[in-house]
Coordinates of C-alpha atoms and ligand atoms in Angstrom, one line a residue:
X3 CA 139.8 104.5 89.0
X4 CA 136.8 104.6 91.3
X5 CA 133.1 104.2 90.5
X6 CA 130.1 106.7 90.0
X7 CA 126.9 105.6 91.4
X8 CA 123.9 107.7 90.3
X9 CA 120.5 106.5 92.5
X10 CA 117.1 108.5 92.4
X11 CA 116.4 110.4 95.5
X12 CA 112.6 110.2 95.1
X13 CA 110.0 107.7 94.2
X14 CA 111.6 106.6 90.3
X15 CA 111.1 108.9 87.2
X16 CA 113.5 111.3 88.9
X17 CA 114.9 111.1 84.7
X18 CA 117.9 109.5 85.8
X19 CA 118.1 108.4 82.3
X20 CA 118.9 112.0 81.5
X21 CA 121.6 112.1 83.7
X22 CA 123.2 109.0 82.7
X23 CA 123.2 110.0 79.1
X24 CA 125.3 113.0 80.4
X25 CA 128.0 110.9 82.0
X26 CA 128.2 108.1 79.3
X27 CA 130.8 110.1 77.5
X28 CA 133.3 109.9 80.1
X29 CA 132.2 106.1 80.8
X30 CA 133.6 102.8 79.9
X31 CA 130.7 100.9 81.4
X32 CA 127.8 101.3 82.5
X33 CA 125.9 98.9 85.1
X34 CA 122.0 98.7 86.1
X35 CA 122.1 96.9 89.7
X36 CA 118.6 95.8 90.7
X37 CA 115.4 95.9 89.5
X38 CA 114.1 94.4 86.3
X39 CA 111.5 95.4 83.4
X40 CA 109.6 97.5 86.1
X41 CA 112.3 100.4 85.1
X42 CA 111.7 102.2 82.3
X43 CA 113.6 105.0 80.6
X44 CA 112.8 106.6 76.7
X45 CA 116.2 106.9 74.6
X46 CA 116.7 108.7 71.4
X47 CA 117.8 105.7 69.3
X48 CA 118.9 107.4 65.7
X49 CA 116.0 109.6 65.3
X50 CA 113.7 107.3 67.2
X51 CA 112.2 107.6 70.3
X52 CA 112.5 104.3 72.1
X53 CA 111.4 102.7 75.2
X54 CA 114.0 100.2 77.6
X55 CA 112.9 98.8 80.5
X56 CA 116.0 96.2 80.8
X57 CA 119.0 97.1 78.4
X58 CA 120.9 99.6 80.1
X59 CA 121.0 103.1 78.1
X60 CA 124.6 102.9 77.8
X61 CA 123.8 100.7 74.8
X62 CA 123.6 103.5 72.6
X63 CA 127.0 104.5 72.8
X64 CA 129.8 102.0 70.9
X65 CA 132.3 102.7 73.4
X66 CA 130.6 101.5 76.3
X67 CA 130.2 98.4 77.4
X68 CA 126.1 97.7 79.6
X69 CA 126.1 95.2 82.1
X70 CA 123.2 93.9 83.9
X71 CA 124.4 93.3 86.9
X72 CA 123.8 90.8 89.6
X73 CA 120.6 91.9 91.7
X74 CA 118.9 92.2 88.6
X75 CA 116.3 89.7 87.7
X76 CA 115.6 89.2 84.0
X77 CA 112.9 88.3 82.0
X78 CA 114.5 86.9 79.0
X79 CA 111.5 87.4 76.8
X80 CA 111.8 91.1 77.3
X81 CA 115.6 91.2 77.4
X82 CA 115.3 89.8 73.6
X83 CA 113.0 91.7 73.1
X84 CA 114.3 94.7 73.6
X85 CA 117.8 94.2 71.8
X86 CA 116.4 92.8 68.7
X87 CA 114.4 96.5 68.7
X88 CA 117.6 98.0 69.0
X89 CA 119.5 95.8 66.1
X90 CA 116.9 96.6 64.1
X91 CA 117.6 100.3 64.6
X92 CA 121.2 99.9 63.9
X93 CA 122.7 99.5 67.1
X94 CA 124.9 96.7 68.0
X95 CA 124.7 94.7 71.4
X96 CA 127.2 92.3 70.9
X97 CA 129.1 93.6 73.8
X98 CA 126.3 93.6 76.6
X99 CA 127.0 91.5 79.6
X100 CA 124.9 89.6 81.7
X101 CA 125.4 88.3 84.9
X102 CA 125.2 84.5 85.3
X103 CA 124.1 85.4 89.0
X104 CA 121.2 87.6 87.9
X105 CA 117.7 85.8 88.7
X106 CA 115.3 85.5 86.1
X107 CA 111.6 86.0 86.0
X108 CA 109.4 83.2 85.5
X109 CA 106.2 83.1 83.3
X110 CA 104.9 82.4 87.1
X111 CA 106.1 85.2 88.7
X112 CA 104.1 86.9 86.7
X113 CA 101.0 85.1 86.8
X114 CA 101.5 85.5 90.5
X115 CA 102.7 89.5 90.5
X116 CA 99.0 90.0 89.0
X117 CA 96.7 87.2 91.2
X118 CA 98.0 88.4 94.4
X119 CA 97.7 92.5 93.6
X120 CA 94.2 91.5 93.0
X121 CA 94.2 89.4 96.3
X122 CA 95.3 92.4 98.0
X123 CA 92.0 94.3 97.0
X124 CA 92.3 97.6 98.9
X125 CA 95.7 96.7 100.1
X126 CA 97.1 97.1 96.6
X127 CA 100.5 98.0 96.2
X128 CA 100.2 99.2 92.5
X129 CA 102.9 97.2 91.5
X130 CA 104.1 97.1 87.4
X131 CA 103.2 93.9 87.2
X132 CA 106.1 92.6 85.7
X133 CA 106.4 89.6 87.9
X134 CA 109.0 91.4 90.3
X135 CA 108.1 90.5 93.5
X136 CA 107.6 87.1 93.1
X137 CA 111.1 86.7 91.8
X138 CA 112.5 88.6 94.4
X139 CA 111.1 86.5 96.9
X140 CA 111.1 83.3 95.1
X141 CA 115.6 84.3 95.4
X142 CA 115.3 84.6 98.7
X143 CA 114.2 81.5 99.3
X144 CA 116.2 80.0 97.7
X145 CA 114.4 78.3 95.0
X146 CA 114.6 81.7 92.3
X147 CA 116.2 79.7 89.3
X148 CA 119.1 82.3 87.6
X149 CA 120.2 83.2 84.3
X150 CA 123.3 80.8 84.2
X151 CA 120.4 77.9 84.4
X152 CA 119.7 78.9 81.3
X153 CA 123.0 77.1 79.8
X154 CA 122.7 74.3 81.3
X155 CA 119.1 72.6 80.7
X156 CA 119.6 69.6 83.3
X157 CA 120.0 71.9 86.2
X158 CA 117.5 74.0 84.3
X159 CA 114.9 71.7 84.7
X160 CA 115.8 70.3 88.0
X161 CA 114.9 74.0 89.8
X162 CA 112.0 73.9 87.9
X163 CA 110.4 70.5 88.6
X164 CA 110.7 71.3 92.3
X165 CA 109.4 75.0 91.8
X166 CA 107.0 74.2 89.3
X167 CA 104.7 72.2 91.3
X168 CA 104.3 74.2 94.4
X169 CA 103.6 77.3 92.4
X170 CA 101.0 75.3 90.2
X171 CA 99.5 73.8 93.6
X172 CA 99.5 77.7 94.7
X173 CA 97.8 79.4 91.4
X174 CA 95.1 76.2 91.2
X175 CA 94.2 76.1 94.5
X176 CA 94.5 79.7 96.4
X177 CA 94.4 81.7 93.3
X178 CA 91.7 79.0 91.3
X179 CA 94.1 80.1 87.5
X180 CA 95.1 77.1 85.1
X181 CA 98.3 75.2 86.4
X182 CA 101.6 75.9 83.6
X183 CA 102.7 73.6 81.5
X184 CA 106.9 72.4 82.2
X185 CA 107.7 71.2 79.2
X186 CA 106.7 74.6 77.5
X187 CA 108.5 77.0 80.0
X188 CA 111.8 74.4 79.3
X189 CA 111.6 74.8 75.6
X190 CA 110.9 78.7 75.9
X191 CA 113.3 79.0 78.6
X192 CA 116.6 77.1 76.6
X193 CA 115.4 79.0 73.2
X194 CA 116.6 82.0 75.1
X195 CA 119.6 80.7 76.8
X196 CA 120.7 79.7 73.4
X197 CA 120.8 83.1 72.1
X198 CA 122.1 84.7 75.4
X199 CA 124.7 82.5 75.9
X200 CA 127.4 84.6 74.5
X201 CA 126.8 87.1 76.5
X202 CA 126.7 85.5 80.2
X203 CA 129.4 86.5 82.1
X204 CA 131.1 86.5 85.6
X205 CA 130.8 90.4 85.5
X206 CA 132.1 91.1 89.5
X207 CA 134.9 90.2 88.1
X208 CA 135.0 91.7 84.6
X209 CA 133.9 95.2 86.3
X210 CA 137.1 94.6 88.9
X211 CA 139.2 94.3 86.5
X212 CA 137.8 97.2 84.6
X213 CA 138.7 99.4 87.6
X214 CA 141.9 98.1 88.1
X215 CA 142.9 98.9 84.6
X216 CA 141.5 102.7 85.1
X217 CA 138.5 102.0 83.4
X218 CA 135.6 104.5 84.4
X219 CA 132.3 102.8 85.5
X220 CA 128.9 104.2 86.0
X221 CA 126.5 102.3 88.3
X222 CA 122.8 103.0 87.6
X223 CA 120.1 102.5 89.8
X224 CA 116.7 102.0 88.8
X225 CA 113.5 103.6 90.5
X226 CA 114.4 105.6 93.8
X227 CA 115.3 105.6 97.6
X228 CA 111.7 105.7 98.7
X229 CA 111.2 102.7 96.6
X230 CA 114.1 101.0 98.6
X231 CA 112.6 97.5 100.0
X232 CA 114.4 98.4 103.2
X233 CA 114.5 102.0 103.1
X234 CA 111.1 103.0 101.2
X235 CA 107.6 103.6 102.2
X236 CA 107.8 99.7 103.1
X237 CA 105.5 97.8 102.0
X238 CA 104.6 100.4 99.5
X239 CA 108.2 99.5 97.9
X240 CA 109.7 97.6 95.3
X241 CA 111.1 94.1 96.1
X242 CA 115.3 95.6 95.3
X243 CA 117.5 98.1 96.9
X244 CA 117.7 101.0 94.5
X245 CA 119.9 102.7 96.8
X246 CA 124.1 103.6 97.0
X247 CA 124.3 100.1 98.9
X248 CA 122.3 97.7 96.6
X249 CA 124.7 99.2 94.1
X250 CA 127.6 97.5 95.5
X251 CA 125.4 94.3 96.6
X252 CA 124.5 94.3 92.8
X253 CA 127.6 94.8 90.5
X254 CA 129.9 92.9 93.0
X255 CA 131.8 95.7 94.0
X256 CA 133.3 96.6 97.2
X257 CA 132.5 100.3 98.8
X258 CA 136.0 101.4 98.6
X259 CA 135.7 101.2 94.8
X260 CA 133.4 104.4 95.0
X261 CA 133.9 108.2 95.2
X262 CA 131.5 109.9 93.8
X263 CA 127.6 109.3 94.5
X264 CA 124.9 111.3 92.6
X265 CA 121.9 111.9 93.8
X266 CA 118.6 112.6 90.6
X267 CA 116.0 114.9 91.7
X268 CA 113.3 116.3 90.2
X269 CA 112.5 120.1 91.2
X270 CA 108.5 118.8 92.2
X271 CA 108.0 115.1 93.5
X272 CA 106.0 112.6 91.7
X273 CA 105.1 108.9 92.6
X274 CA 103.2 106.0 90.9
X275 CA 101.0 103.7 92.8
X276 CA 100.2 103.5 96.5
X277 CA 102.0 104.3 99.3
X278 CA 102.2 107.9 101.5
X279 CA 103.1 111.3 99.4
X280 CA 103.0 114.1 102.2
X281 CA 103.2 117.0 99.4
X282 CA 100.7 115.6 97.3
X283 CA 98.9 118.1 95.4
X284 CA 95.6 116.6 94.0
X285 CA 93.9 119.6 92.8
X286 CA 94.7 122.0 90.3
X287 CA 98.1 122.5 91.2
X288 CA 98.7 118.2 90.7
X289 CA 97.4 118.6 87.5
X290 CA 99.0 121.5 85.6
X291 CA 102.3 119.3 86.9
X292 CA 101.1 116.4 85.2
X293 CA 100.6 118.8 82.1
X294 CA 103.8 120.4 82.2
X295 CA 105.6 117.5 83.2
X296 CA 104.3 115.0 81.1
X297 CA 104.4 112.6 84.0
X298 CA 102.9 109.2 82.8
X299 CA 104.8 106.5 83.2
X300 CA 107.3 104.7 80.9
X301 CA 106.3 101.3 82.0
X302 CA 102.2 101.2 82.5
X303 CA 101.8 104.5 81.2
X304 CA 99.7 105.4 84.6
X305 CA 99.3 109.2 85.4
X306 CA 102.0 109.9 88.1
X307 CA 101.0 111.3 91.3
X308 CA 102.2 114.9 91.7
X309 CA 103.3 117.6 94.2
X310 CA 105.9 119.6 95.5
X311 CA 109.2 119.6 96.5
X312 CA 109.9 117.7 99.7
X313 CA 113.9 118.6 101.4
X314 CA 112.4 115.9 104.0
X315 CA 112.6 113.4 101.5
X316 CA 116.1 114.6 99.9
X317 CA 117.9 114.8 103.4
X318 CA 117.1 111.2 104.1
X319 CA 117.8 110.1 100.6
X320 CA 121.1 112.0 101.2
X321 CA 121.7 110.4 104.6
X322 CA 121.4 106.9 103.1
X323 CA 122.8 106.9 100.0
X324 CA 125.7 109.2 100.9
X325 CA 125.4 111.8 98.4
X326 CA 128.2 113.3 96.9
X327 CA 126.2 115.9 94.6
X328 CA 122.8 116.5 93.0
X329 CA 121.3 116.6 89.4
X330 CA 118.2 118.6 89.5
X331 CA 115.8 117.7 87.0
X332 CA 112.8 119.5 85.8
X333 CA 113.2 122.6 86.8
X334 CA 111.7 124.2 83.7
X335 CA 108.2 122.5 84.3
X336 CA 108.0 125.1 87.5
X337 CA 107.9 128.2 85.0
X338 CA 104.5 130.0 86.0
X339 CA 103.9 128.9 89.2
X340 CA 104.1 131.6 92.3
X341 CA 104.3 131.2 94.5
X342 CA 106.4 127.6 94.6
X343 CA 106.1 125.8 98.0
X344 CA 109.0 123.6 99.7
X345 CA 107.9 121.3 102.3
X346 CA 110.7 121.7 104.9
X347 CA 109.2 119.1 107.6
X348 CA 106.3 117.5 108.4
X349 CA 103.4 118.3 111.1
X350 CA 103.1 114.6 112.9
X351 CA 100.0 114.1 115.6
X352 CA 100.3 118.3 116.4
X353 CA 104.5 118.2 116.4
X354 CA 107.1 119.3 113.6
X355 CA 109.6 116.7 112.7
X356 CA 112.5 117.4 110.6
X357 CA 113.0 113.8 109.7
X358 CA 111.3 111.2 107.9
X359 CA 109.3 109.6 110.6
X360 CA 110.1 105.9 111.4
X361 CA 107.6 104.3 111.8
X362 CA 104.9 104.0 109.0
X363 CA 102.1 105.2 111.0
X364 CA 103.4 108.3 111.8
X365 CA 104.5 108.6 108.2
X366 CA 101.1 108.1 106.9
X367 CA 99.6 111.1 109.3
X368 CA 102.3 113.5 108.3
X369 CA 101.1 116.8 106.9
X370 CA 103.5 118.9 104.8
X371 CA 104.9 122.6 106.3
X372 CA 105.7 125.0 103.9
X373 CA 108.0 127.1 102.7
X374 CA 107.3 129.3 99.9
X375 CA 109.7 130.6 97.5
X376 CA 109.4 133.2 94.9
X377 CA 108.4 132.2 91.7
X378 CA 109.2 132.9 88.1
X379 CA 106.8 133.7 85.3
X380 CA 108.9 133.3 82.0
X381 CA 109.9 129.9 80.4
X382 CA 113.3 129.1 80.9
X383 CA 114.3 126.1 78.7
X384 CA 115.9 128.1 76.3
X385 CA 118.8 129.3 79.0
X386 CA 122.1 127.9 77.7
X387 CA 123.3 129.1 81.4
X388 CA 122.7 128.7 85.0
X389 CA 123.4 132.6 85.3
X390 CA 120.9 133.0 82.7
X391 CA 118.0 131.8 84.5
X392 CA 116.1 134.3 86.6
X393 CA 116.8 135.2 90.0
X394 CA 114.1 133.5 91.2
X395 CA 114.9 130.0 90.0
X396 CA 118.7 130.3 90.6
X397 CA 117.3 130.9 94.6
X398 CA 115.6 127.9 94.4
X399 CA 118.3 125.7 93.0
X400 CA 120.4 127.0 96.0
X401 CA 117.9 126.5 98.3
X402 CA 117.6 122.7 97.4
X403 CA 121.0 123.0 98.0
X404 CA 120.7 124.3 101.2
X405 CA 117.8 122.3 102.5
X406 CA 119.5 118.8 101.3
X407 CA 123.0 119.7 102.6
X408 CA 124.6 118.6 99.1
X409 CA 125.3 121.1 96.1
X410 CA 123.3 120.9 93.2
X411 CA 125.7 120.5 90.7
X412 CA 123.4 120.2 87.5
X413 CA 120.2 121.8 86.4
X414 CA 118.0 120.0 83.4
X415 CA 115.6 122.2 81.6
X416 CA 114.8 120.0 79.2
X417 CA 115.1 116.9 77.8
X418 CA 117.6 117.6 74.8
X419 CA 121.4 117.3 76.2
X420 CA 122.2 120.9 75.6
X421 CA 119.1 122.2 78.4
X422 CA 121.5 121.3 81.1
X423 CA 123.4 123.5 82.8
X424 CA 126.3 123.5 85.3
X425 CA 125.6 125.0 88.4
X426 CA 128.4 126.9 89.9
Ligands
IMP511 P1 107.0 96.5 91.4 O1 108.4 97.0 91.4 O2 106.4 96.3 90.0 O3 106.8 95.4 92.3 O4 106.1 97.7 92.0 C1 106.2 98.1 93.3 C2 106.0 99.7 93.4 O5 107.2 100.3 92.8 C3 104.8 100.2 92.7 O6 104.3 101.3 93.5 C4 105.3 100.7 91.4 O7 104.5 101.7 90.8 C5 106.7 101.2 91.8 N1 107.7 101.2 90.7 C6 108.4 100.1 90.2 N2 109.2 100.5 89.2 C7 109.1 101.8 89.1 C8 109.7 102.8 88.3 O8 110.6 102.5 87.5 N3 109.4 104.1 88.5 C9 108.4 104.5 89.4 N4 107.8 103.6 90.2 C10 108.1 102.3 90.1

């Protein structure tokens, strides 16, 4: 049985947790493959709302079984955190699985993640200051120290001897912060091994044979393409590869276990921190988005930057993630606007390019051309069918369609399950 990999085709908060709630029912697992505790997604846990940034939201559903997956790095704290929030709600998480592979974030990292934002004064990236980056980068070279330390405190604090005192030399002298103390990160550090230990697995392997017994598995990526570390508005990025490839990178899966790629998009674009936005809209129009959309984020809670639809964006998120289909999300907060513009390429140095431009420069000067579409005055998040919307918003859904080259299989008018509708 092959895989499902769902990726956001924007900057993050496309409400790819939406869409994942959708598809649990016909899941049997459900994977996050990179990122960390920057992600965030609400859940309705019993008749709370309730805020994850590391458990996958498959949790909420007894027959599935959440992985964290490889290219994940995990803050343990948080991790704990967050599933002793959700046993106290009633929910069990005795059958998550976490990767022994999976790197975790250091009470460094994150001392770091917030000196060198503020090092970067105007340069600042924005980042969620969750210690990301640094643990990223501290895996790549090779001295990141990973969750299967955890259970094993002589290797444990090995890695961290050698680690500890470059990055106290580092925060002391470049950054002038207090050095940390070993011993403490060791005791913290095995405290939570202890109580993860049971659920440390080789999951590659357990996902494998998951497929292999015709198991159905749902790979989920956190933020978006544009946020892709080699793909995204580099360095305006995250440090992972949210897209269709980190997927495989990050379960341990091999690309002939997938056939089916979906692609989240909202029906307007919005992106938190820095970084180029060509269809920004920072008047009026930017904020009765922010109104309607409610577009803070789940993570810092900063106001998300707003504006409209860009097909730009979606063809190249479709070109490099391989997009199989589309789940349009939002749609209902465009109710009142008319008209409703489409950016359908950019104006670069007095030329039109169809294409995200390469090279960040270019990117930077692009101005947005425009397409506008009719709009449509009533509220539509009552429709219990996508014949039931109005003309006017049923030819925009095609249009997206149309501009992105993949069908837009799913509309979301809401945030309940039953305000989604099939597209035909
Ligand atoms: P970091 O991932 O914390 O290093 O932040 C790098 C960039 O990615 C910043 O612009 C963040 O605002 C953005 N970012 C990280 N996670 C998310 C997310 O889940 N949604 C939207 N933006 C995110």
């Amino acid at each position: 049985m092959p895989a499902t990999i769902l990726v956001g085709a924007q900057w993050g908060d496309e409400g790819k947790g939406k869409a994942t709630d959708l598809l649990a029912d016909e899941m049997d697992y459900v994977v996050r493959y990179q990122g960390g505790n920057n992600a965030g997604h609400t859940v309705l846990a019993g008749d709370q709302l309730l805020k994850l940034h590391l458990v996958p939201s498959g949790i909420l559903y007894p027959h599935i079984v959440s992985v964290i997956g490889d290219g994940v790095v995990v803050d343990p704290a948080v991790l704990l955190e967050e599933m002793d929030e959700l046993e106290s709600r009633g929910i069990d998480v005795s059958s998550l699985l976490i990767s022994g592979n999976a790197h975790l974030v250091m009470p460094y990292h994150l001392e770091l993640d917030r000196v060198t934002e503020r090092h970067l004064g105007r340069q600042q990236l924005g980042t969620t200051k969750r210690g990301i980056g640094p643990a990223y980068a501290d895996k790549a070279a090779r001295i990141g120290l990973r969750v299967q330390d955890l259970v094993d405190e002589k290797i444990f604090r090995q890695k961290l001897d050698v680690v500890l005192k470059e990055k106290n030399l580092v925060l002391s002298k470049v950054y002038n912060r207090l050095p940390l103390e070993g011993e403490t990160i060791v005791e913290r550090y095995m405290d939570h091994g202890r109580r993860l230990a049971p659920h440390i697995a080789d999951t590659s392997a357990v996902l494998s044979r998951a497929l292999r017994e015709g198991k159905r598995v749902l790979l989920e990526g956190a933020q978006g393409t544009m946020l892709d570390l080699d793909h995204g508005t580099y360095p305006f990025v995250t440090s992972s590869n949210p897209v269709a490839g980190g997927a495989l990178t990050g379960s341990g899966l091999g690309p002939r276990e997938v056939d089916r790629v979906i692609g989240v998009t909202k029906a307007y674009v919005t992106r938190v921190g820095a970084g180029p936005f060509p269809s920004e809209e920072r008047g009026e129009i930017g904020e009765t988005l922010v109104r309607r959309g409610n577009e803070f984020g789940t993570t810092t809670g900063r106001r998300r930057r707003c504006g409209w639809f860009d097909a730009v964006l979606l063809r190249y998120a479709a070109r490099i993630n391989g997009f199989t289909e589309l789940f349009l999300t939002k749609l209902d907060v465009l109710s009142g606007f008319s008209p409703i513009k489409v950016c359908v390429a950019y104006q670069v140095d007095g030329e039109r390019v169809e294409d995200v431009p390469f090279h960040q420069s270019a990117f930077h000067r692009a101005q947005p051309v425009y397409e506008e579409a009719e709009g449509w005055r009533e509220e539509i998040d009552g429709c219990t069918s996508f014949g039931d919307l109005p003309p006017a918003a049923r030819s925009y859904v095609d249009r997206i369609s149309d501009l992105g080259g993949v069908p837009v299989r799913s509309v979301s008018i809401g945030p309940s399950r039953a305000q989604t509708l099939s597209a035909p």
